[in-house]
PDB file of C-alpha atoms in Angstrom:
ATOM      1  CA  UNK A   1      -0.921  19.016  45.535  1.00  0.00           C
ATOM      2  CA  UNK A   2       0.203  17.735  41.924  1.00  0.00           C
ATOM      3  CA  UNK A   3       3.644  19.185  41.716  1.00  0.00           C
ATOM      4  CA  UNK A   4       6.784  18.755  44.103  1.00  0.00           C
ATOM      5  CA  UNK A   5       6.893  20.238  46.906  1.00  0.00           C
ATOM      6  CA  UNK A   6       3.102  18.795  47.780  1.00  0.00           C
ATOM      7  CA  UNK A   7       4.359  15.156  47.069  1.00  0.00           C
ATOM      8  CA  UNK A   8       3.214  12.992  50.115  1.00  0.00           C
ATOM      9  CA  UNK A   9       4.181   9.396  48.394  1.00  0.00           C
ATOM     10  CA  UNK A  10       7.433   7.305  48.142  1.00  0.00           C
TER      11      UNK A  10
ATOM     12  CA  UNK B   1      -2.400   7.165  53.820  1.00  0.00           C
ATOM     13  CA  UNK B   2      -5.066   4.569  52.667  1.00  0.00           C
ATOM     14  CA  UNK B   3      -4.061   0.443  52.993  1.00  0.00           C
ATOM     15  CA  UNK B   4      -2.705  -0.361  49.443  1.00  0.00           C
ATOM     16  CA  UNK B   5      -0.331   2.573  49.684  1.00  0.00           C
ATOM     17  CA  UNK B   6       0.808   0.703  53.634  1.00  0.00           C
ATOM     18  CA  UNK B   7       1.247  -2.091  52.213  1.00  0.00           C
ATOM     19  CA  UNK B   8       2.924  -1.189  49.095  1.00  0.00           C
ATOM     20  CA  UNK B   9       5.883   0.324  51.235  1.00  0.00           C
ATOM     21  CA  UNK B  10       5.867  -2.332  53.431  1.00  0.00           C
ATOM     22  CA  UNK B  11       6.082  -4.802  50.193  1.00  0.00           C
ATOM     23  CA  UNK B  12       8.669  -2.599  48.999  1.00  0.00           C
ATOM     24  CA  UNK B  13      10.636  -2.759  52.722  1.00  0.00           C
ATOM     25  CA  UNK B  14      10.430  -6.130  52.446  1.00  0.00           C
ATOM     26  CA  UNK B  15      11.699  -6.855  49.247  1.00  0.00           C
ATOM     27  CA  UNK B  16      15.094  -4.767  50.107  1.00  0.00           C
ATOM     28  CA  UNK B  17      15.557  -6.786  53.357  1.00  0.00           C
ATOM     29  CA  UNK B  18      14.803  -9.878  51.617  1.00  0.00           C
ATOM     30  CA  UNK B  19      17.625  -8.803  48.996  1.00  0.00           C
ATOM     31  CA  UNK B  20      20.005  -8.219  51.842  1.00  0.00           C
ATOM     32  CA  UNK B  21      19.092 -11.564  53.413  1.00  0.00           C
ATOM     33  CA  UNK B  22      20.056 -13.146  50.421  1.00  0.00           C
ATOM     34  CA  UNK B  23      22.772 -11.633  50.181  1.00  0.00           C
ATOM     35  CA  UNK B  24      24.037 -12.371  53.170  1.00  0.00           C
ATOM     36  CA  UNK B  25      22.767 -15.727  53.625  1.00  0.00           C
ATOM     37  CA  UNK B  26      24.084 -17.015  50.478  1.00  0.00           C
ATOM     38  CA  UNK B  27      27.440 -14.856  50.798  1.00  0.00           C
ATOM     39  CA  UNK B  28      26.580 -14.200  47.137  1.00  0.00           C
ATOM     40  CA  UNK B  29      24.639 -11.450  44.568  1.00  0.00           C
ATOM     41  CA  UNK B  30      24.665 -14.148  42.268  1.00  0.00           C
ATOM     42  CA  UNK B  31      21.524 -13.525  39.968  1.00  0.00           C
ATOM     43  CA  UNK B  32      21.430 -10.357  41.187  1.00  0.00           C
ATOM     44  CA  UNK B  33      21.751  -7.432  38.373  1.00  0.00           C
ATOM     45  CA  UNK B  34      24.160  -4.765  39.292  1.00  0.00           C
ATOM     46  CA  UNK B  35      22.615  -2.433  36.533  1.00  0.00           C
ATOM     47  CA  UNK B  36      19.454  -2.981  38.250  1.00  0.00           C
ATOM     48  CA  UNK B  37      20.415  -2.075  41.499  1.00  0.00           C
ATOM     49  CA  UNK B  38      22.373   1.052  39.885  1.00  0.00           C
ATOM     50  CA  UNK B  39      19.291   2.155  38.432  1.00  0.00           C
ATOM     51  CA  UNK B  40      17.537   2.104  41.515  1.00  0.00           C
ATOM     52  CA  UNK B  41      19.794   3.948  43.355  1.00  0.00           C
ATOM     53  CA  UNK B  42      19.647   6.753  40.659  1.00  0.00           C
ATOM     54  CA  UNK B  43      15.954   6.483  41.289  1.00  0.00           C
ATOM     55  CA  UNK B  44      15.692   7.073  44.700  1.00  0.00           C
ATOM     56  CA  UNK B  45      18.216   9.783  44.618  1.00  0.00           C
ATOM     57  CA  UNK B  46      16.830  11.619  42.048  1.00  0.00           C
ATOM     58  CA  UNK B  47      12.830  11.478  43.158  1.00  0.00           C
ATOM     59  CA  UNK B  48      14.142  12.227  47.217  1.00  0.00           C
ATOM     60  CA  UNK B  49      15.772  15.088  46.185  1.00  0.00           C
ATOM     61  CA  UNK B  50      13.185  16.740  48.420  1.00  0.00           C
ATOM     62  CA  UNK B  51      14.122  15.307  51.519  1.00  0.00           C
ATOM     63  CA  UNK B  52      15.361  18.513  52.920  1.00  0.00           C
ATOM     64  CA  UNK B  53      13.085  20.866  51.297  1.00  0.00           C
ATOM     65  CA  UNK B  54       9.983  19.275  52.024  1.00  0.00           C
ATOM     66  CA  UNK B  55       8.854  17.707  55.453  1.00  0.00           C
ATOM     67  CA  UNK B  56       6.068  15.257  54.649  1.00  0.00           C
ATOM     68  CA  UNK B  57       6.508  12.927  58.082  1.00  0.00           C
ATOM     69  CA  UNK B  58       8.664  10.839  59.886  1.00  0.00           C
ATOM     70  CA  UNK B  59       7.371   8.129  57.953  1.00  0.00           C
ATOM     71  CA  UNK B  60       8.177   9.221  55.055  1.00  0.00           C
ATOM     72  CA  UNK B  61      11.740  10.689  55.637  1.00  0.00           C
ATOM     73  CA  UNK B  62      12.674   7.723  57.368  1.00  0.00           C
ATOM     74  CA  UNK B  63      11.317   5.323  54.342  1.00  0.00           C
ATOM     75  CA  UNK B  64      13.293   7.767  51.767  1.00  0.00           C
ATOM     76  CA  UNK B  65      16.714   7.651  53.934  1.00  0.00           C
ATOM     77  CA  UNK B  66      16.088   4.094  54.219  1.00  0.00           C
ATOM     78  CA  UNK B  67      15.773   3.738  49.976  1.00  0.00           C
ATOM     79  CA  UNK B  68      18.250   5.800  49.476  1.00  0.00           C
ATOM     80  CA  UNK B  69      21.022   4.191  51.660  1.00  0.00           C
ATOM     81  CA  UNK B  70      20.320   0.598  51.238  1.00  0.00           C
ATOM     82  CA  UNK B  71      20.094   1.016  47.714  1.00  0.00           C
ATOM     83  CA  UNK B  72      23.664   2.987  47.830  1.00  0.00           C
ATOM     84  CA  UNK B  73      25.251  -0.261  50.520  1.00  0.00           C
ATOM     85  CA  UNK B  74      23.521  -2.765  47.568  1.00  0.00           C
ATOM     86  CA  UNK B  75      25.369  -1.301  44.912  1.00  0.00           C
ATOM     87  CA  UNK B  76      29.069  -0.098  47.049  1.00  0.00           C
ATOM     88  CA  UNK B  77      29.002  -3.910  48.584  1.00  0.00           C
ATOM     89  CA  UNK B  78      28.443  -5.563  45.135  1.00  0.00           C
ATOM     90  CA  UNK B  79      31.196  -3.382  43.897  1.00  0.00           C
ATOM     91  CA  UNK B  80      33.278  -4.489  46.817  1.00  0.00           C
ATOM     92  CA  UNK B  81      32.640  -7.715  49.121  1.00  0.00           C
ATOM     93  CA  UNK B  82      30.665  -9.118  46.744  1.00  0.00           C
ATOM     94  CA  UNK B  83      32.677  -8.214  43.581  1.00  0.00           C
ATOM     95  CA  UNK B  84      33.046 -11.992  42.114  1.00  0.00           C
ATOM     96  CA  UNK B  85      30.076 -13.524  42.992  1.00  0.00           C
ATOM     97  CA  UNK B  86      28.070 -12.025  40.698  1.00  0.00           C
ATOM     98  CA  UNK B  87      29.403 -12.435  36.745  1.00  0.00           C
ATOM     99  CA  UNK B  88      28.743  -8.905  34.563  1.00  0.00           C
ATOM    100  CA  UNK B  89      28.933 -11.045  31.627  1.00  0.00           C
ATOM    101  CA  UNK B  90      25.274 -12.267  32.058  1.00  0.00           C
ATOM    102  CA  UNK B  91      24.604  -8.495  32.977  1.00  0.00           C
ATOM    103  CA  UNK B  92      24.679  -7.321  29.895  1.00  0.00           C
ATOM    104  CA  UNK B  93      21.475  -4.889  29.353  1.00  0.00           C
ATOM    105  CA  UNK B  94      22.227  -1.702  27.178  1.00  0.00           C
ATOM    106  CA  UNK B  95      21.212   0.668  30.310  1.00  0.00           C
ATOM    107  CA  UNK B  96      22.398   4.034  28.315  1.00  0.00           C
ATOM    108  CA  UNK B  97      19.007   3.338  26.394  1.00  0.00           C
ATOM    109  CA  UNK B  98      16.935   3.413  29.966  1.00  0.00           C
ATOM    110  CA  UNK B  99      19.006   6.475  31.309  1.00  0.00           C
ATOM    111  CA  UNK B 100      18.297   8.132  27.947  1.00  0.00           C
ATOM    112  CA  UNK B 101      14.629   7.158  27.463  1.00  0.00           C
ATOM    113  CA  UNK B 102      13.445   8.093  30.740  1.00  0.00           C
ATOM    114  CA  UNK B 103      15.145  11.815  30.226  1.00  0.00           C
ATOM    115  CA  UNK B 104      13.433  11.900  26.901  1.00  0.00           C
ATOM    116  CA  UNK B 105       9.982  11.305  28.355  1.00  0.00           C
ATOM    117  CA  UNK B 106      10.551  13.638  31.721  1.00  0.00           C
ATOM    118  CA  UNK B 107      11.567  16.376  29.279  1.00  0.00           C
ATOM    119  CA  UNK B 108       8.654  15.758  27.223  1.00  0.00           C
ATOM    120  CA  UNK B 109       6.093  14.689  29.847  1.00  0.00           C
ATOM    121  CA  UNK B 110       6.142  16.337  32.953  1.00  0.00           C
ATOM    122  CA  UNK B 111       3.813  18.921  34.978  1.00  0.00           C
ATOM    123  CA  UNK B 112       6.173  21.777  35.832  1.00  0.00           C
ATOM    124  CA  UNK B 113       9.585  22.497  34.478  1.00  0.00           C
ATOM    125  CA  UNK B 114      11.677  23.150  37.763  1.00  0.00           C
ATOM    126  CA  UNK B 115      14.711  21.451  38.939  1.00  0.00           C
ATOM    127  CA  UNK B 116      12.810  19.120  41.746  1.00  0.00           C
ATOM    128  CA  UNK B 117      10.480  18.519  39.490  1.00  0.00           C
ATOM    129  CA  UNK B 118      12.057  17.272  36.459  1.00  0.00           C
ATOM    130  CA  UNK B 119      14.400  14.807  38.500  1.00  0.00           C
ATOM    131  CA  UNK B 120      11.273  13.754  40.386  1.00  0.00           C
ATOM    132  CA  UNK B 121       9.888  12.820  36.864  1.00  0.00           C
ATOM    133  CA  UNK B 122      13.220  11.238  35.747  1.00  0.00           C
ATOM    134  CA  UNK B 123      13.454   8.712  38.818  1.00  0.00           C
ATOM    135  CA  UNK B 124       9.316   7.746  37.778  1.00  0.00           C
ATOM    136  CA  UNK B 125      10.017   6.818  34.458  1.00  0.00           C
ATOM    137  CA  UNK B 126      13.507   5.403  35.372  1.00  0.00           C
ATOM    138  CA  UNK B 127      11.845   3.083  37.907  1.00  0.00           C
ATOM    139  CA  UNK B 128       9.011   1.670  35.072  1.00  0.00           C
ATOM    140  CA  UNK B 129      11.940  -0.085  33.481  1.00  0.00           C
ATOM    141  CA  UNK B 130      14.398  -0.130  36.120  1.00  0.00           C
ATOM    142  CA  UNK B 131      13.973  -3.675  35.978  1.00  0.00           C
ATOM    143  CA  UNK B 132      14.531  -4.764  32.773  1.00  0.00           C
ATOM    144  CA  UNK B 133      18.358  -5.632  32.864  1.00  0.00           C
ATOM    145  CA  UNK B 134      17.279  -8.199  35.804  1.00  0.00           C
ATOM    146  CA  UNK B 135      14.348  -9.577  33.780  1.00  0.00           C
ATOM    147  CA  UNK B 136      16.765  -9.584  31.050  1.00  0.00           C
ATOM    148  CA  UNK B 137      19.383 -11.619  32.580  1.00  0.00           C
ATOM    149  CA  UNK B 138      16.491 -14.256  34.134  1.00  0.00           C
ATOM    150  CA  UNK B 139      15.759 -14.590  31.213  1.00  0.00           C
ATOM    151  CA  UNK B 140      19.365 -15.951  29.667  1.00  0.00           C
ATOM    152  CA  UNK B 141      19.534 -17.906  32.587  1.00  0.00           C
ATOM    153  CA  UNK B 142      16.440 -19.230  32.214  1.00  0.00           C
ATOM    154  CA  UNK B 143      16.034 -19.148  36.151  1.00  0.00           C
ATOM    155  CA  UNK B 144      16.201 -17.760  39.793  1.00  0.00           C
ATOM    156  CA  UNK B 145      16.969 -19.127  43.384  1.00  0.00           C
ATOM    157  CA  UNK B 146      13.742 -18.590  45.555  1.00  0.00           C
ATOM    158  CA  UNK B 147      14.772 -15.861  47.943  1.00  0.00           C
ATOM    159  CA  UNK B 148      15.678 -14.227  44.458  1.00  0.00           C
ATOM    160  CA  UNK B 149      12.105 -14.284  43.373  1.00  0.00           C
ATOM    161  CA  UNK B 150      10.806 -13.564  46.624  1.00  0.00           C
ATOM    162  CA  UNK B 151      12.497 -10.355  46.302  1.00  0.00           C
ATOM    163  CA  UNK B 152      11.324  -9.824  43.173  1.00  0.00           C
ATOM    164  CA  UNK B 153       7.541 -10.550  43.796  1.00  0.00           C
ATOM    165  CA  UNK B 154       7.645  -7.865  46.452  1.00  0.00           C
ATOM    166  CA  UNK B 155       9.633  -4.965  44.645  1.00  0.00           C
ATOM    167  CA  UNK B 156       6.782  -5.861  41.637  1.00  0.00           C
ATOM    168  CA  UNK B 157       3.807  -5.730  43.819  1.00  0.00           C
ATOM    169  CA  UNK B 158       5.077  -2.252  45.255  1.00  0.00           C
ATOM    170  CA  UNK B 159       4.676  -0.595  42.192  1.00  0.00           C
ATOM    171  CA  UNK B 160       1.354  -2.867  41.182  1.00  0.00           C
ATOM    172  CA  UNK B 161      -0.515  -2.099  44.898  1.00  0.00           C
ATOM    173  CA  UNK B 162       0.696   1.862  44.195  1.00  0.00           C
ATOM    174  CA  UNK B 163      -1.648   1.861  40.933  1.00  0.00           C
ATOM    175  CA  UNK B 164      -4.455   0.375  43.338  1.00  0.00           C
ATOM    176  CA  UNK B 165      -3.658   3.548  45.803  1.00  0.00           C
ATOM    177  CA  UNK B 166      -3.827   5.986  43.178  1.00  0.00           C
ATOM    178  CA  UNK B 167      -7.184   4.453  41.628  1.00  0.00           C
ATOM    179  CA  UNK B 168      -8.594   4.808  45.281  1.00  0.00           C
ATOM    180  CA  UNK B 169      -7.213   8.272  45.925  1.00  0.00           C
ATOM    181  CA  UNK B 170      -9.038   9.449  43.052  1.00  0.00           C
ATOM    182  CA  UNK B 171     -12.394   7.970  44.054  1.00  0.00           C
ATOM    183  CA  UNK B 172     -11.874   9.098  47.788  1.00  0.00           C
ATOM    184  CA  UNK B 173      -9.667  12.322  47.651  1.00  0.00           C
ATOM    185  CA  UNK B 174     -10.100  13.252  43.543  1.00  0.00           C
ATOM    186  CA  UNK B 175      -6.260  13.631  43.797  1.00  0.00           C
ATOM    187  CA  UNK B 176      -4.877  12.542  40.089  1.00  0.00           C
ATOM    188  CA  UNK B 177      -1.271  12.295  38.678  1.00  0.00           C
ATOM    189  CA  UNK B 178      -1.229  10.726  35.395  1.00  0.00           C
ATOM    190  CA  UNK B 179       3.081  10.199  35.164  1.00  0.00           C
ATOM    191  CA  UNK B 180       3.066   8.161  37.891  1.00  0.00           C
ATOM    192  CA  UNK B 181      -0.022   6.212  36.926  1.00  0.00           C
ATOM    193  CA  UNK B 182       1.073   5.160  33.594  1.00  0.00           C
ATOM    194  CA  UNK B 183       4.902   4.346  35.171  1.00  0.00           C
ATOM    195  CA  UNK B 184       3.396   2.276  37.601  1.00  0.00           C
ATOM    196  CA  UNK B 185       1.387   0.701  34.714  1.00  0.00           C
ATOM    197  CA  UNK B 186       4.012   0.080  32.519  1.00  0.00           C
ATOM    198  CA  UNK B 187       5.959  -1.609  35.440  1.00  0.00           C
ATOM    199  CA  UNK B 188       3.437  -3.617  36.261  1.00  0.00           C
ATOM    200  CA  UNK B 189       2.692  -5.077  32.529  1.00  0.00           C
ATOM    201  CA  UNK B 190       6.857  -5.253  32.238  1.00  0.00           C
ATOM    202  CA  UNK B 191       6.385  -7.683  35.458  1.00  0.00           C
ATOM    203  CA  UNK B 192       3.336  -9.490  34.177  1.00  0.00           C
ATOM    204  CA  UNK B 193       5.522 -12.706  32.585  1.00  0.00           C
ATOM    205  CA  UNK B 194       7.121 -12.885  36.467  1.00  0.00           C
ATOM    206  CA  UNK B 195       3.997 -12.388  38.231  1.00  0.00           C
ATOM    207  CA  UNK B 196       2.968 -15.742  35.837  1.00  0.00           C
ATOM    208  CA  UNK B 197       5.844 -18.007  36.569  1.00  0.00           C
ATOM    209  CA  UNK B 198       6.008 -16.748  39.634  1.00  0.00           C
ATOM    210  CA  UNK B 199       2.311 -17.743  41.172  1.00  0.00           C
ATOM    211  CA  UNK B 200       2.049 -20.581  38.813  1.00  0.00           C
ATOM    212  CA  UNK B 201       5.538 -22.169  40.233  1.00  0.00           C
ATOM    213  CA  UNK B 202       7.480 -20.217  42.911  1.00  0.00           C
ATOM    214  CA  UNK B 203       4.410 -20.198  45.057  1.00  0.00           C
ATOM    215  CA  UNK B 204       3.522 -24.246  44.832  1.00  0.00           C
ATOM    216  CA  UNK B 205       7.162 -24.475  45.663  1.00  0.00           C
ATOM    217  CA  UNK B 206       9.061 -25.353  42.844  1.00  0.00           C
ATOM    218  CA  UNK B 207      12.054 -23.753  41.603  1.00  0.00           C
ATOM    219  CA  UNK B 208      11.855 -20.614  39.532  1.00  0.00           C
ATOM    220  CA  UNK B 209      12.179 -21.826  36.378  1.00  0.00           C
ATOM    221  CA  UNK B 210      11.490 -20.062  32.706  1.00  0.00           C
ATOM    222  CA  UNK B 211       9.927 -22.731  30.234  1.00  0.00           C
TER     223      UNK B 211
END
């Protein structure tokens, strides 16, 4: 989950 | 979610409150940098540009709304209530060459080249130097009220305890994502003259004072 849409962090 | 990462946002809560707090308190954003805060509100709306898109948690939609509109009250209340307590002649940091630079490097450095993605890139490299027009006005001043540092301590060790996180989600989870890594580094080293005068004074209670 590198890329946006798998972005987890603030 | 590991502990550095909890922390990190909580460091990063705190440092806004403690901004408001002094803002309030005092009845003043003097010392403040308006550029500054305009950055970071450019920051958080360009890397939340996800928030309807992409459901992560509670948690974290409530931490991005929270960025996103305390950064935009920061910077409308400066503009307004706050308007002449705060002098833009010691505010005087070229930000075109931030804006600029951190398009430059998102255009050049960056993992996919979609719409979310290359704003998400923008607001990382935008927040590495995001600080440099309020380092840069400390630093003609030559100092900083307490609460002032406070808040500056906590929005530094944000970024610093994120570069912990992401060394420990690679050991534990092998998840890797060099931009942010070397943003968060180059934040971190921007901070490093702080960080000093900040532990070696600030936190044995004297004044924050630049030798």
């Amino acid at each position: 989950a590198a890329v946006a849409g798998g972005k987890d962090e603030l | 979610m590991n502990v550095f990462r909890l922390v990190a946002d909580l460091m990063h809560l705190a440092s806004i409150l403690i901004l408001l707090l002094k803002i309030r308190k005092t009845r003043s954003a003097a010392g403040i940098s308006f550029k500054s805060q305009l950055l970071y509100l450019i920051v958080f709306v360009t890397r939340y540009l996800d928030l309807f898109t992409h459901w992560v948690s509670l948690y974290n939609t409530a931490m991005k709304v929270f960025f996103i509109a305390s950064s935009g009250y920061i910077v409308y209340q400066m503009q307004r209530r706050y308007r002449a307590t705060w002098d833009p002649a010691l505010d005087t940091f070229r930000i075109e060459f931030l804006l600029g630079g951190a398009a430059v490097m998102s255009l050049i450095f960056h993992t996919k080249f979609t719409f979310l993605e290359l704003f998400w890139t923008y607001s990382i490299w935008l927040e590495a130097v995001a600080i440099l027009p309020q380092l840069f006005q400390m630093s003609r001043t030559g100092e900083a009220e307490t609460i002032t540092a406070h808040y500056l301590f906590a929005l530094g060790a944000y970024r610093g305890l994120y570069v912990v996180n992401w060394i420990y989600r690679y050991a534990t989870e092998g998840y890797w994502e060099w931009i942010p890594f070397l943003a968060g580094m180059v934040q971190t080293v921007l901070y490093a003259d702080f960080f000093y005068v900040y532990f070696s004074r600030v936190m044995r209670g004297k004044k924050f004072e630049l030798p």
